XYZ file of C-alpha atoms in Angstrom:
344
model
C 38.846 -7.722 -53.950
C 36.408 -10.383 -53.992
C 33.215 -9.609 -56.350
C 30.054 -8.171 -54.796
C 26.671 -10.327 -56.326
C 24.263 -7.362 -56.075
C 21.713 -9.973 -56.921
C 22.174 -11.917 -53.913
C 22.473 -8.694 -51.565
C 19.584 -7.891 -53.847
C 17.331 -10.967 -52.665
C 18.688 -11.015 -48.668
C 17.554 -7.203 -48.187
C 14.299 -8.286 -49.742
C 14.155 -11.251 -47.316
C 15.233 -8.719 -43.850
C 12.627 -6.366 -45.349
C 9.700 -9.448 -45.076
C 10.476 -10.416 -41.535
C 10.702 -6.995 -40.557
C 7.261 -6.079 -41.869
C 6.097 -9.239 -40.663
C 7.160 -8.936 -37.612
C 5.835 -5.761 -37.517
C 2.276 -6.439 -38.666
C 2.481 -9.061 -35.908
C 3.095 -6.381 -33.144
C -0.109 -4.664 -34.312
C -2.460 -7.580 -34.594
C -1.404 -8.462 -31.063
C -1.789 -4.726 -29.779
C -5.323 -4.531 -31.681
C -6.094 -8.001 -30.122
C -5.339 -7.312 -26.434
C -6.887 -3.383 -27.177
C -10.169 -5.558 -27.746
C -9.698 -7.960 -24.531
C -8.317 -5.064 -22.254
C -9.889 -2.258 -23.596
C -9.483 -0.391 -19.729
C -5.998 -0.586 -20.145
C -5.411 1.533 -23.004
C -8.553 3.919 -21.928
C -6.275 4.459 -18.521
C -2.580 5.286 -20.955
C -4.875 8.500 -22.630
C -8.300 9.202 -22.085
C -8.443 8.575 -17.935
C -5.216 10.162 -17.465
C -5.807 13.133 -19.761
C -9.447 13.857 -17.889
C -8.032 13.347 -14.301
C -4.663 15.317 -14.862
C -6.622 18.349 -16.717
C -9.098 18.111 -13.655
C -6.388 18.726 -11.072
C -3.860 20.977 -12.598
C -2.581 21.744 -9.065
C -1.340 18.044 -7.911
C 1.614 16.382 -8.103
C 1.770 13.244 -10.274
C 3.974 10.843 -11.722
C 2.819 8.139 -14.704
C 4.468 4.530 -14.746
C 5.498 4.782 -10.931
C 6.782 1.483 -9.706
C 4.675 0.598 -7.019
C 7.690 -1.475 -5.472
C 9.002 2.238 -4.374
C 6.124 2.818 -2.101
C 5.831 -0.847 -0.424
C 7.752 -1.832 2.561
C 7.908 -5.865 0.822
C 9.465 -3.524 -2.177
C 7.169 -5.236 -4.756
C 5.248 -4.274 -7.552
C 4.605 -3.064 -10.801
C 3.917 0.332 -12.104
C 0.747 2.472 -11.580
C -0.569 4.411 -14.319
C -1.047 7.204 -12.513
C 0.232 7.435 -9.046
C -0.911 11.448 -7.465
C 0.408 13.167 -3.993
C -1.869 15.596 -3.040
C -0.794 17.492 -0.571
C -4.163 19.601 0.932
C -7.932 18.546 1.366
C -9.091 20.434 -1.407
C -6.612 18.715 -3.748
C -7.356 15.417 -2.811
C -11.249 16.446 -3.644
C -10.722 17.332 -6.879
C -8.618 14.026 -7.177
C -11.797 12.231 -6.276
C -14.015 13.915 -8.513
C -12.081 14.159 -11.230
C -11.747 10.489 -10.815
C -16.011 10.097 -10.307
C -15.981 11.861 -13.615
C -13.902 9.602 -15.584
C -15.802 6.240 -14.037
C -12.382 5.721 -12.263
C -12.128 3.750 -8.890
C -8.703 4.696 -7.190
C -6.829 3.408 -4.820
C -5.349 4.532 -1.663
C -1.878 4.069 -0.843
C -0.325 5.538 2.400
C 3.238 4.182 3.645
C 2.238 0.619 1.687
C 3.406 -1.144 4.761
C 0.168 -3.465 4.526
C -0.101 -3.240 1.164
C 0.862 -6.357 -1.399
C 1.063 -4.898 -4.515
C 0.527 -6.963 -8.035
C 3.836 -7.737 -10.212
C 1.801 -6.429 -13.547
C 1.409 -3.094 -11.722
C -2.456 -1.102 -11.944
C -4.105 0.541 -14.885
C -5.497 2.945 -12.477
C -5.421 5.692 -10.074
C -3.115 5.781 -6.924
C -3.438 8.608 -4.504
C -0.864 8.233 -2.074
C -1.077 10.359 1.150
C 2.533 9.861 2.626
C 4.633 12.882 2.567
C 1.774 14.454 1.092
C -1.666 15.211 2.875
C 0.583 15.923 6.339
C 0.556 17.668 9.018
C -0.004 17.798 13.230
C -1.330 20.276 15.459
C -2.690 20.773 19.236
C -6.123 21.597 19.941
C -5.697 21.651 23.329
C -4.095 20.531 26.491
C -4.973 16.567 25.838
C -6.123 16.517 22.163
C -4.132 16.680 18.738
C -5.135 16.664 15.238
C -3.207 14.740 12.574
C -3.701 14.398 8.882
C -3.814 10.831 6.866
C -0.278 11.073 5.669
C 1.664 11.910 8.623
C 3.638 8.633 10.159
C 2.095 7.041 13.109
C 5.794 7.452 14.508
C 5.732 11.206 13.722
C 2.611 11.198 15.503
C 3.976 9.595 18.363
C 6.616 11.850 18.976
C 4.858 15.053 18.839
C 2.596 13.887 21.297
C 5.441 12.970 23.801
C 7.603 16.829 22.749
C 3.555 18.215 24.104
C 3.726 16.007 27.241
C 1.250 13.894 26.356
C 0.609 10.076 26.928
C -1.330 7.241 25.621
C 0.391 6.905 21.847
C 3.739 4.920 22.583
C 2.788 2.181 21.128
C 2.646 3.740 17.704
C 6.299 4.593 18.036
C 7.300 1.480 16.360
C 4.485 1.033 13.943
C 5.787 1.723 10.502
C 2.585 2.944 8.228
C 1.095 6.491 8.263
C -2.378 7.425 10.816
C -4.642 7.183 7.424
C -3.520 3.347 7.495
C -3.539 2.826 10.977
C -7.205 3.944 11.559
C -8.846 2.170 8.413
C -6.783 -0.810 10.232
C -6.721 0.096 14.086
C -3.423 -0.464 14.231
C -1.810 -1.515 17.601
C 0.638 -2.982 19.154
C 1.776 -4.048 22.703
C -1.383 -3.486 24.378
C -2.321 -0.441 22.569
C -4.218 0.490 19.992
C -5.764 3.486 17.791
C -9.424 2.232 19.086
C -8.223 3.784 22.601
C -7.517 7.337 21.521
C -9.801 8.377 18.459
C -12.111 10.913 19.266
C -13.212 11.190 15.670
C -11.973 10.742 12.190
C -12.308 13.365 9.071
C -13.137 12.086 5.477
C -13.839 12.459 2.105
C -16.838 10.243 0.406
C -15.502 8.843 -3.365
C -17.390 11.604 -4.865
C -15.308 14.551 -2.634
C -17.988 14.559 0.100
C -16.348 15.875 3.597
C -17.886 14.104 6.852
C -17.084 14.068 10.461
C -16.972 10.731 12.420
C -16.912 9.738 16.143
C -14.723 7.342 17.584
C -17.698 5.120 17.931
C -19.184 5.628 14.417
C -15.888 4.144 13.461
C -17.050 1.050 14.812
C -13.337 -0.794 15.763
C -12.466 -3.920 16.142
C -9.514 -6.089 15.713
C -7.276 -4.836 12.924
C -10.779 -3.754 11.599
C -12.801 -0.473 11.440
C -16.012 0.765 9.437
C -13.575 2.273 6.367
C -12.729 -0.811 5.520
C -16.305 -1.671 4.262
C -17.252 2.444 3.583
C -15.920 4.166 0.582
C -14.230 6.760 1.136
C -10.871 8.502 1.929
C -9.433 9.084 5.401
C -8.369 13.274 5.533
C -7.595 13.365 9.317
C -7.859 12.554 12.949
C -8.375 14.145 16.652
C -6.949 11.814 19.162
C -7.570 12.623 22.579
C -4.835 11.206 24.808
C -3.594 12.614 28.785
C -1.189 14.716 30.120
C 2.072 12.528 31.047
C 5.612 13.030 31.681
C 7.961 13.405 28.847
C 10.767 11.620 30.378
C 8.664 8.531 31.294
C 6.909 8.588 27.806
C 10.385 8.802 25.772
C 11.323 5.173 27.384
C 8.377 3.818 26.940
C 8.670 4.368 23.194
C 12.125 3.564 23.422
C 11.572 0.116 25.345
C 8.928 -0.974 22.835
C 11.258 -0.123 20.304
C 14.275 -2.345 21.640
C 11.822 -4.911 21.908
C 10.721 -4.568 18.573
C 13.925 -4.424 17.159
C 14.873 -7.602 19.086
C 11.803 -10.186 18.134
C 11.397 -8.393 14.387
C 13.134 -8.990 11.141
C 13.282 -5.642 10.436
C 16.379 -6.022 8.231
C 13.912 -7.492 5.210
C 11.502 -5.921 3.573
C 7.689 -7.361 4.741
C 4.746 -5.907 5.574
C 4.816 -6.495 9.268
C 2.239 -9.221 10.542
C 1.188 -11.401 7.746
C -1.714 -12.828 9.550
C -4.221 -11.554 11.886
C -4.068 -13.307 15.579
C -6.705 -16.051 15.596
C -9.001 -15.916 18.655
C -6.985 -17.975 21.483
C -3.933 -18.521 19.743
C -0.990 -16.666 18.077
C -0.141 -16.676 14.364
C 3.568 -16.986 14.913
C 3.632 -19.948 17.651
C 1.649 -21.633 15.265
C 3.459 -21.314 11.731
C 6.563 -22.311 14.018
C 5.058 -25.171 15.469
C 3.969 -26.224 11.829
C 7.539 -26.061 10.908
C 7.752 -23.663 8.619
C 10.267 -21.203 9.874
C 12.674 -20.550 7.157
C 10.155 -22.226 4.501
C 8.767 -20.350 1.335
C 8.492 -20.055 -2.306
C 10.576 -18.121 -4.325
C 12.485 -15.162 -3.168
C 9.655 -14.613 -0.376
C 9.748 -17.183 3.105
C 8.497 -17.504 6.463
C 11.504 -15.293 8.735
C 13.584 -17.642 10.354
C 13.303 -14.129 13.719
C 9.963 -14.097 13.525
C 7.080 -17.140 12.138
C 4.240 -14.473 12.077
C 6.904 -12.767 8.830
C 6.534 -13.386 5.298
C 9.525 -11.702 4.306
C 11.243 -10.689 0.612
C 14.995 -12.032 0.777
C 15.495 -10.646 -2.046
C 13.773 -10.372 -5.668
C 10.143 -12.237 -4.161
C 7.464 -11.580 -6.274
C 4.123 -10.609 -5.531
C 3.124 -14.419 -6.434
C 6.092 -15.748 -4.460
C 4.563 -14.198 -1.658
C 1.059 -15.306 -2.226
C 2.212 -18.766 -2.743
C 3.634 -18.403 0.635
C 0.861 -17.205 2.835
C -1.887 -20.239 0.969
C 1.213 -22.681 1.966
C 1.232 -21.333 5.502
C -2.533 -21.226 5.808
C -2.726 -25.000 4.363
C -0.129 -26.319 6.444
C -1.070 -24.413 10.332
C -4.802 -26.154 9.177
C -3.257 -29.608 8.647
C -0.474 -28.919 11.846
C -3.710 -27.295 14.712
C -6.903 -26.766 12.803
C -6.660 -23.102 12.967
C -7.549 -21.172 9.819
C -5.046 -18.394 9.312
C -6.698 -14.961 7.550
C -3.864 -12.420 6.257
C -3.453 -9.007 7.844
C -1.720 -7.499 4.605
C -4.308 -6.250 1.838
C -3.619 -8.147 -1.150
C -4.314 -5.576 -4.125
């Protein structure tokens, strides 16, 4: 048995020992250094969290949530704090607990227009899907549906009552919060046409009644967009119809959707809004740039007017992709592209 030189084993613990405290006194002059630069994000792992979870005992929440779970591109990183609440007077608290702490939260619904950063959010997400639902009629033409129900949901019930005017939501993949604060539409139709008034909450919990013309819509536009505040509901008053002829009008649209769509890929639908006398999608083509893209993200070889992830695009691949699409249609037809999907 060969001799054992304590000496030496002696001097090479010594030496592990050195790097390992030096690599750990590293670790905390680097965590002290970026507490200093990014102060915010170690207020949001403890004192944010603590004050806005003790505030709303009652709501669902989850810490770390991987915003790529509630985005239809399937990007993004974790939210601090990502809540679901599920009634009016939970989502209240939400905001004022969040006024409290000096917090400014974000809304999430289905995330289908939603591009969501690959370092994730030191903040507060309040998604409504699956959570602030519900649908009811008021009366023979009119029906009242809350932010986080699907516009497709939406669609449906209104056809089961015998009522007409929302097919064209049928196919539209994001919940009615998301489709007013856009005015979502399709084929013709769009949420402008049936609104009779919208329901929300100001930042500071603040409940307020709009009219369909104090919404003020326009194309893929509405006042939310520039007013703080949280979408809670909407009436929509449509007409009395026949089921029959509504179900294949939904299921028409759909067909036709399915056909001229890649809905096989995650995206977030329309990348660009449709510049005034012209067509996003005629125009990427006619630039060429079908198929083109950075990273795992590209223009959809179905459908131009698609940026779409084929698989592990991040949220930069994707950004890179719409500026080379905007640079190129410029250089290709002098139209200036503007994006439809809400880069967070």
């Amino acid at each position: 048995m060969k001799n054992i030189d304590f000496t030496d084993f002696f001097n090479v613990f010594l030496s592990g020992a050195t790097v390992g405290w030096f690599l750990f006194y590293f670790y905390l002059r680097c965590a002290m250094i970026e507490k200093i630069i990014h102060p915010e994000a170690f207020m949001w792992s403890s004192e944010l969290q603590q004050t806005i979870i003790q505030r709303c005992k009652a709501v669902q929440y989850r810490l770390q949530e991987p915003l790529s779970r509630h985005t239809s591109f399937r990007i993004g990183g974790p939210a601090a704090v990502m809540a679901f609440p599920k009634t009016t007077e939970e989502l209240k608290q939400l905001l004022q607990g969040a006024a409290a702490a000096g917090a400014q939260p974000y809304i999430l619904g289905a995330g289908t227009n939603i591009l969501a950063p690959d370092e994730g959010l030191d903040a507060l997400v309040i998604c409504l899907k699956d959570a602030l639902c519900g649908i009811r009629l008021l009366d023979e033409a009119r029906i009242e549906a809350y932010a986080g129900e699907s516009m497709a949901k939406a669609a449906v019930f209104a056809k089961n009552h015998a009522l007409t005017g929302l097919e064209f939501a049928h196919g539209i993949p994001g919940t009615l919060g998301g489709g007013v604060y856009m005015n979502a539409g399709a084929y013709g139709g769009e949420l402008k046409q049936v609104v009779e008034s919208v329901t929300i909450l100001t930042m500071d919990g603040e409940e307020k009644t709009l009219s369909g013309e104090e919404c003020a819509f326009g194309y893929r536009a509405s006042v939310y967009q520039k007013l703080p505040c949280v979408i809670v509901k909407a009436v929509l008053q449509l007409h009395p119809g026949d089921p029959e002829e509504i179900g294949q009008a939904m299921r028409t649209l759909m067909e036709k959707r399915r056909a001229s769509q890649p809905l096989e890929l995650p995206s977030a639908g329309s990348t660009f809004k449709r510049p005034t006398g012209y067509f996003a999608g005629p125009l990427i083509e006619q630039a060429g740039l079908k198929g083109c893209g950075v990273g795992g993200a590209e223009v959809s070889k179905k459908h131009a007017g698609f940026v779409v992830n084929t698989g592990g695009a991040s949220a930069d691949d994707v950004k890179k992709t719409i500026a080379m699409v905007q640079s190129r249609v410029w250089e290709a037809s002098g139209v200036q592209l503007e994006p439809e999907v809400r880069i967070w």
